[in-house]
PDB file of C-alpha atoms and ligand atoms in Angstrom:
ATOM      1  CA  UNK A  18    -128.066-135.128  -4.664  1.00 90.00           C
ATOM      2  CA  UNK A  19    -126.247-134.228  -1.454  1.00 94.00           C
ATOM      3  CA  UNK A  20    -123.691-131.401  -1.473  1.00 95.00           C
ATOM      4  CA  UNK A  21    -120.567-131.942   0.668  1.00 98.00           C
ATOM      5  CA  UNK A  22    -118.655-128.804   1.657  1.00 98.00           C
ATOM      6  CA  UNK A  23    -115.049-129.428   2.559  1.00 98.00           C
ATOM      7  CA  UNK A  24    -111.953-127.396   3.270  1.00 98.00           C
ATOM      8  CA  UNK A  25    -109.531-126.330   5.950  1.00 98.00           C
ATOM      9  CA  UNK A  26    -110.645-125.221   9.436  1.00 97.00           C
ATOM     10  CA  UNK A  27    -111.839-121.625   9.206  1.00 95.00           C
ATOM     11  CA  UNK A  28    -112.497-121.802   5.468  1.00 96.00           C
ATOM     12  CA  UNK A  29    -116.197-120.902   5.856  1.00 93.00           C
ATOM     13  CA  UNK A  30    -117.794-124.328   5.251  1.00 95.00           C
ATOM     14  CA  UNK A  31    -120.392-123.993   8.000  1.00 93.00           C
ATOM     15  CA  UNK A  32    -121.283-120.441   6.964  1.00 93.00           C
ATOM     16  CA  UNK A  33    -121.899-121.509   3.363  1.00 94.00           C
ATOM     17  CA  UNK A  34    -123.707-124.706   4.334  1.00 94.00           C
ATOM     18  CA  UNK A  35    -126.182-122.670   6.385  1.00 95.00           C
ATOM     19  CA  UNK A  36    -126.564-120.054   3.646  1.00 94.00           C
ATOM     20  CA  UNK A  37    -127.124-122.685   0.942  1.00 93.00           C
ATOM     21  CA  UNK A  38    -129.624-124.507   3.083  1.00 93.00           C
ATOM     22  CA  UNK A  39    -131.643-121.308   3.655  1.00 93.00           C
ATOM     23  CA  UNK A  40    -131.415-120.243   0.023  1.00 91.00           C
ATOM     24  CA  UNK A  41    -132.417-123.640  -1.388  1.00 90.00           C
ATOM     25  CA  UNK A  42    -134.849-124.579   1.396  1.00 91.00           C
ATOM     26  CA  UNK A  43    -133.105-127.887   2.025  1.00 92.00           C
ATOM     27  CA  UNK A  44    -131.689-129.206   5.315  1.00 94.00           C
ATOM     28  CA  UNK A  45    -128.039-128.918   6.262  1.00 95.00           C
ATOM     29  CA  UNK A  46    -125.987-130.800   8.820  1.00 97.00           C
ATOM     30  CA  UNK A  47    -122.709-129.718  10.364  1.00 97.00           C
ATOM     31  CA  UNK A  48    -120.767-132.944  10.899  1.00 98.00           C
ATOM     32  CA  UNK A  49    -118.893-131.710  13.989  1.00 97.00           C
ATOM     33  CA  UNK A  50    -122.122-130.574  15.636  1.00 97.00           C
ATOM     34  CA  UNK A  51    -123.736-133.918  14.839  1.00 98.00           C
ATOM     35  CA  UNK A  52    -120.818-135.790  16.450  1.00 98.00           C
ATOM     36  CA  UNK A  53    -120.943-133.507  19.505  1.00 98.00           C
ATOM     37  CA  UNK A  54    -124.669-134.217  19.941  1.00 98.00           C
ATOM     38  CA  UNK A  55    -124.237-137.966  19.456  1.00 97.00           C
ATOM     39  CA  UNK A  56    -121.332-138.200  21.893  1.00 97.00           C
ATOM     40  CA  UNK A  57    -122.668-135.541  24.275  1.00 98.00           C
ATOM     41  CA  UNK A  58    -119.152-134.040  24.297  1.00 97.00           C
ATOM     42  CA  UNK A  59    -117.436-131.156  22.546  1.00 96.00           C
ATOM     43  CA  UNK A  60    -114.919-131.967  19.786  1.00 97.00           C
ATOM     44  CA  UNK A  61    -112.156-130.812  22.162  1.00 95.00           C
ATOM     45  CA  UNK A  62    -113.353-133.245  24.844  1.00 96.00           C
ATOM     46  CA  UNK A  63    -113.519-136.105  22.325  1.00 97.00           C
ATOM     47  CA  UNK A  64    -109.913-135.424  21.274  1.00 97.00           C
ATOM     48  CA  UNK A  65    -108.833-135.182  24.895  1.00 96.00           C
ATOM     49  CA  UNK A  66    -110.651-138.256  26.225  1.00 97.00           C
ATOM     50  CA  UNK A  67    -110.604-140.594  23.233  1.00 97.00           C
ATOM     51  CA  UNK A  68    -107.737-139.315  21.049  1.00 97.00           C
ATOM     52  CA  UNK A  69    -107.670-138.308  17.390  1.00 97.00           C
ATOM     53  CA  UNK A  70    -107.796-141.838  15.857  1.00 97.00           C
ATOM     54  CA  UNK A  71    -111.054-142.547  17.728  1.00 97.00           C
ATOM     55  CA  UNK A  72    -112.419-139.191  16.582  1.00 98.00           C
ATOM     56  CA  UNK A  73    -111.577-140.079  12.955  1.00 98.00           C
ATOM     57  CA  UNK A  74    -113.495-143.334  13.267  1.00 98.00           C
ATOM     58  CA  UNK A  75    -116.512-141.542  14.762  1.00 98.00           C
ATOM     59  CA  UNK A  76    -116.270-138.923  12.017  1.00 98.00           C
ATOM     60  CA  UNK A  77    -116.352-141.485   9.188  1.00 98.00           C
ATOM     61  CA  UNK A  78    -119.308-143.301  10.721  1.00 98.00           C
ATOM     62  CA  UNK A  79    -121.130-139.987  11.299  1.00 98.00           C
ATOM     63  CA  UNK A  80    -120.558-138.948   7.672  1.00 98.00           C
ATOM     64  CA  UNK A  81    -122.377-142.009   6.380  1.00 98.00           C
ATOM     65  CA  UNK A  82    -125.118-141.771   8.987  1.00 98.00           C
ATOM     66  CA  UNK A  83    -125.823-138.088   8.277  1.00 97.00           C
ATOM     67  CA  UNK A  84    -125.934-138.814   4.549  1.00 97.00           C
ATOM     68  CA  UNK A  85    -128.411-141.684   5.028  1.00 95.00           C
ATOM     69  CA  UNK A  86    -130.556-139.568   7.396  1.00 93.00           C
ATOM     70  CA  UNK A  87    -130.701-136.726   4.866  1.00 92.00           C
ATOM     71  CA  UNK A  88    -131.783-139.074   2.085  1.00 89.00           C
ATOM     72  CA  UNK A  89    -134.635-140.416   4.202  1.00 86.00           C
ATOM     73  CA  UNK A  90    -135.700-136.965   5.409  1.00 77.00           C
ATOM     74  CA  UNK A  91    -135.635-135.110   2.167  1.00 63.00           C
ATOM     75  CA  UNK A  92    -137.921-136.667  -0.409  1.00 61.00           C
ATOM     76  CA  UNK A  93    -140.344-133.735   0.105  1.00 60.00           C
ATOM     77  CA  UNK A  94    -137.725-131.021   0.466  1.00 59.00           C
ATOM     78  CA  UNK A  95    -135.677-131.595  -2.687  1.00 62.00           C
ATOM     79  CA  UNK A  96    -135.107-128.224  -4.385  1.00 66.00           C
ATOM     80  CA  UNK A  97    -135.761-127.762  -8.086  1.00 65.00           C
ATOM     81  CA  UNK A  98    -132.098-128.399  -8.908  1.00 70.00           C
ATOM     82  CA  UNK A  99    -132.296-131.843  -7.346  1.00 83.00           C
ATOM     83  CA  UNK A 100    -130.327-130.888  -4.238  1.00 88.00           C
ATOM     84  CA  UNK A 101    -131.518-132.831  -1.200  1.00 91.00           C
ATOM     85  CA  UNK A 102    -129.323-131.382   1.499  1.00 93.00           C
ATOM     86  CA  UNK A 103    -125.939-129.972   2.439  1.00 96.00           C
ATOM     87  CA  UNK A 104    -123.303-131.510   4.716  1.00 98.00           C
ATOM     88  CA  UNK A 105    -120.566-129.341   6.169  1.00 98.00           C
ATOM     89  CA  UNK A 106    -117.558-131.602   6.883  1.00 98.00           C
ATOM     90  CA  UNK A 107    -114.798-131.114   9.426  1.00 98.00           C
ATOM     91  CA  UNK A 108    -111.474-129.914   8.025  1.00 98.00           C
ATOM     92  CA  UNK A 109    -109.935-133.385   8.258  1.00 98.00           C
ATOM     93  CA  UNK A 110    -112.932-135.428   7.066  1.00 98.00           C
ATOM     94  CA  UNK A 111    -111.742-135.887   3.448  1.00 98.00           C
ATOM     95  CA  UNK A 112    -108.263-136.975   4.570  1.00 98.00           C
ATOM     96  CA  UNK A 113    -109.089-140.135   6.524  1.00 98.00           C
ATOM     97  CA  UNK A 114    -110.605-143.548   5.857  1.00 97.00           C
ATOM     98  CA  UNK A 115    -111.094-142.890   2.133  1.00 97.00           C
ATOM     99  CA  UNK A 116    -113.906-140.472   2.939  1.00 98.00           C
ATOM    100  CA  UNK A 117    -113.047-138.280  -0.027  1.00 98.00           C
ATOM    101  CA  UNK A 118    -113.581-141.077  -2.530  1.00 98.00           C
ATOM    102  CA  UNK A 119    -116.776-142.051  -0.742  1.00 98.00           C
ATOM    103  CA  UNK A 120    -118.116-138.470  -0.922  1.00 98.00           C
ATOM    104  CA  UNK A 121    -117.232-138.190  -4.593  1.00 98.00           C
ATOM    105  CA  UNK A 122    -119.260-141.323  -5.259  1.00 98.00           C
ATOM    106  CA  UNK A 123    -122.241-140.170  -3.220  1.00 97.00           C
ATOM    107  CA  UNK A 124    -122.708-136.492  -4.026  1.00 96.00           C
ATOM    108  CA  UNK A 125    -121.211-133.233  -5.173  1.00 95.00           C
ATOM    109  CA  UNK A 126    -118.012-132.239  -3.365  1.00 97.00           C
ATOM    110  CA  UNK A 127    -117.076-128.556  -3.136  1.00 96.00           C
ATOM    111  CA  UNK A 128    -113.769-127.360  -1.687  1.00 97.00           C
ATOM    112  CA  UNK A 129    -114.084-123.987   0.032  1.00 97.00           C
ATOM    113  CA  UNK A 130    -110.542-122.717  -0.399  1.00 97.00           C
ATOM    114  CA  UNK A 131    -109.814-119.112   0.619  1.00 96.00           C
ATOM    115  CA  UNK A 132    -106.220-117.804   0.893  1.00 96.00           C
ATOM    116  CA  UNK A 133    -104.161-119.099   3.845  1.00 97.00           C
ATOM    117  CA  UNK A 134    -103.959-115.556   5.214  1.00 96.00           C
ATOM    118  CA  UNK A 135    -107.763-115.394   5.493  1.00 96.00           C
ATOM    119  CA  UNK A 136    -107.841-118.796   7.213  1.00 96.00           C
ATOM    120  CA  UNK A 137    -105.142-117.572   9.628  1.00 97.00           C
ATOM    121  CA  UNK A 138    -107.092-114.408  10.493  1.00 96.00           C
ATOM    122  CA  UNK A 139    -110.245-116.408  11.207  1.00 95.00           C
ATOM    123  CA  UNK A 140    -108.477-119.101  13.209  1.00 96.00           C
ATOM    124  CA  UNK A 141    -106.663-116.483  15.285  1.00 95.00           C
ATOM    125  CA  UNK A 142    -110.103-115.456  16.548  1.00 94.00           C
ATOM    126  CA  UNK A 143    -111.666-118.926  16.794  1.00 91.00           C
ATOM    127  CA  UNK A 144    -108.836-121.351  17.510  1.00 91.00           C
ATOM    128  CA  UNK A 145    -109.784-122.184  21.112  1.00 90.00           C
ATOM    129  CA  UNK A 146    -112.558-124.611  20.101  1.00 90.00           C
ATOM    130  CA  UNK A 147    -110.293-126.502  17.706  1.00 94.00           C
ATOM    131  CA  UNK A 148    -108.015-128.991  19.452  1.00 93.00           C
ATOM    132  CA  UNK A 149    -105.462-129.170  16.635  1.00 95.00           C
ATOM    133  CA  UNK A 150    -104.669-125.449  16.854  1.00 96.00           C
ATOM    134  CA  UNK A 151    -105.928-124.301  20.273  1.00 95.00           C
ATOM    135  CA  UNK A 152    -102.501-123.972  21.866  1.00 94.00           C
ATOM    136  CA  UNK A 153    -100.588-122.461  18.937  1.00 96.00           C
ATOM    137  CA  UNK A 154     -99.103-118.964  18.938  1.00 95.00           C
ATOM    138  CA  UNK A 155     -99.824-116.579  16.059  1.00 95.00           C
ATOM    139  CA  UNK A 156     -96.639-117.511  14.191  1.00 96.00           C
ATOM    140  CA  UNK A 157     -96.838-121.242  14.780  1.00 97.00           C
ATOM    141  CA  UNK A 158    -100.466-121.150  13.646  1.00 97.00           C
ATOM    142  CA  UNK A 159     -99.365-119.600  10.351  1.00 97.00           C
ATOM    143  CA  UNK A 160     -96.768-122.367   9.873  1.00 98.00           C
ATOM    144  CA  UNK A 161     -99.246-125.081  10.908  1.00 98.00           C
ATOM    145  CA  UNK A 162    -101.792-123.894   8.336  1.00 98.00           C
ATOM    146  CA  UNK A 163     -99.169-123.912   5.609  1.00 98.00           C
ATOM    147  CA  UNK A 164     -97.808-127.378   6.431  1.00 98.00           C
ATOM    148  CA  UNK A 165    -101.196-128.998   7.059  1.00 98.00           C
ATOM    149  CA  UNK A 166    -102.559-127.517   3.849  1.00 98.00           C
ATOM    150  CA  UNK A 167     -99.693-129.095   1.874  1.00 98.00           C
ATOM    151  CA  UNK A 168    -100.480-132.432   3.493  1.00 98.00           C
ATOM    152  CA  UNK A 169    -104.220-132.156   2.887  1.00 98.00           C
ATOM    153  CA  UNK A 170    -104.242-130.604  -0.566  1.00 98.00           C
ATOM    154  CA  UNK A 171    -104.047-133.942  -2.413  1.00 98.00           C
ATOM    155  CA  UNK A 172    -107.346-134.899  -0.777  1.00 98.00           C
ATOM    156  CA  UNK A 173    -109.060-131.514  -1.137  1.00 98.00           C
ATOM    157  CA  UNK A 174    -108.009-131.369  -4.777  1.00 98.00           C
ATOM    158  CA  UNK A 175    -110.170-134.383  -5.527  1.00 98.00           C
ATOM    159  CA  UNK A 176    -113.242-132.164  -4.997  1.00 97.00           C
ATOM    160  CA  UNK A 177    -115.452-131.715  -8.031  1.00 95.00           C
ATOM    161  CA  UNK A 178    -115.586-127.939  -7.644  1.00 93.00           C
ATOM    162  CA  UNK A 179    -113.447-125.294  -5.889  1.00 94.00           C
ATOM    163  CA  UNK A 180    -114.432-121.914  -4.453  1.00 92.00           C
ATOM    164  CA  UNK A 181    -111.422-119.595  -4.178  1.00 89.00           C
ATOM    165  CA  UNK A 182    -113.056-116.313  -3.197  1.00 81.00           C
ATOM    166  CA  UNK A 183    -113.474-115.662   0.513  1.00 80.00           C
ATOM    167  CA  UNK A 184    -116.451-113.348   0.020  1.00 84.00           C
ATOM    168  CA  UNK A 185    -118.550-115.141  -2.590  1.00 90.00           C
ATOM    169  CA  UNK A 186    -122.284-114.512  -2.083  1.00 93.00           C
ATOM    170  CA  UNK A 187    -124.776-117.330  -1.552  1.00 92.00           C
ATOM    171  CA  UNK A 188    -126.451-116.812  -4.992  1.00 92.00           C
ATOM    172  CA  UNK A 189    -122.988-116.961  -6.598  1.00 91.00           C
ATOM    173  CA  UNK A 190    -122.292-120.144  -4.659  1.00 90.00           C
ATOM    174  CA  UNK A 191    -125.549-121.627  -5.964  1.00 88.00           C
ATOM    175  CA  UNK A 192    -124.503-120.758  -9.519  1.00 87.00           C
ATOM    176  CA  UNK A 193    -121.237-122.603  -8.947  1.00 84.00           C
ATOM    177  CA  UNK A 194    -123.204-125.681  -7.950  1.00 82.00           C
ATOM    178  CA  UNK A 195    -125.396-125.464 -11.042  1.00 80.00           C
ATOM    179  CA  UNK A 196    -122.288-125.096 -13.182  1.00 79.00           C
ATOM    180  CA  UNK A 197    -120.670-128.099 -11.478  1.00 77.00           C
ATOM    181  CA  UNK A 198    -123.775-130.194 -12.021  1.00 74.00           C
ATOM    182  CA  UNK A 199    -123.574-129.536 -15.748  1.00 70.00           C
ATOM    183  CA  UNK A 200    -119.994-130.737 -15.697  1.00 56.00           C
ATOM    184  CA  UNK A 201    -120.837-133.993 -13.985  1.00 51.00           C
TER     185      UNK A 201
HETATM  186  C1  S3P B  24    -110.458-130.662  12.259  1.00 60.79           C
HETATM  187  C2  S3P B  24    -111.374-129.693  11.951  1.00 60.79           C
HETATM  188  C3  S3P B  24    -112.517-129.382  12.822  1.00 60.79           C
HETATM  189  C4  S3P B  24    -112.899-130.605  13.672  1.00 60.79           C
HETATM  190  C5  S3P B  24    -111.704-131.118  14.404  1.00 60.79           C
HETATM  191  C6  S3P B  24    -110.567-131.525  13.470  1.00 60.79           C
HETATM  192  C7  S3P B  24    -109.321-130.915  11.316  1.00 60.79           C
HETATM  193  O1  S3P B  24    -113.629-128.992  12.008  1.00 60.79           O
HETATM  194  O2  S3P B  24    -113.461-131.613  12.885  1.00 60.79           O
HETATM  195  O3  S3P B  24    -111.292-130.102  15.286  1.00 60.79           O
HETATM  196  O4  S3P B  24    -108.702-131.979  11.400  1.00 60.79           O
HETATM  197  O5  S3P B  24    -109.062-130.037  10.471  1.00 60.79           O
HETATM  198  P1  S3P B  24    -113.756-127.524  11.312  1.00 60.79           P
HETATM  199  O6  S3P B  24    -113.027-127.597  10.012  1.00 60.79           O
HETATM  200  O7  S3P B  24    -115.228-127.368  11.126  1.00 60.79           O
HETATM  201  O8  S3P B  24    -113.170-126.548  12.259  1.00 60.79           O
END
């Protein structure tokens, strides 16, 4: 089984994907980093040169490719809970091209969902690398997060499990996965 981590920019998906991968001894792939390597461009450059619709197409193709690559790579690395690997999605991945339904069919989807205030604090520090928020002021960033979250919630809410705490430990995260697997 592949675990898909999803959630808003700055929610901590990449942090948890790396932690889970180390804890479970299975590979993880960050979808944005994969796209950047494939295209030999940063996400900001892709948005600038090709536009967001082209990025969304690349993102959906990359999602399926990364999933297939992990399945091939991981027959020996499967952990004892049957987890083959972890994919950290971009914030918008679930909201385009029916990716959310596809992920729900192909693995375990977990929404990393800290409070908007926490997301705002993180994005204030890291917004320059994210084209959708790079030019926003502190106040407009707060409003953007709120509005975008409303728009995206219907997709995120389709996840099979939700993590609300912003400081959950990796072992606690693993327990959430085990719990979710029993529910499935
Ligand atoms: C995006 C989130 C980013 C990246 C791109 C678009 C979004 O990923 O895919 O900038 O639409 O929310 P992170 O969530 O990893 O920052």
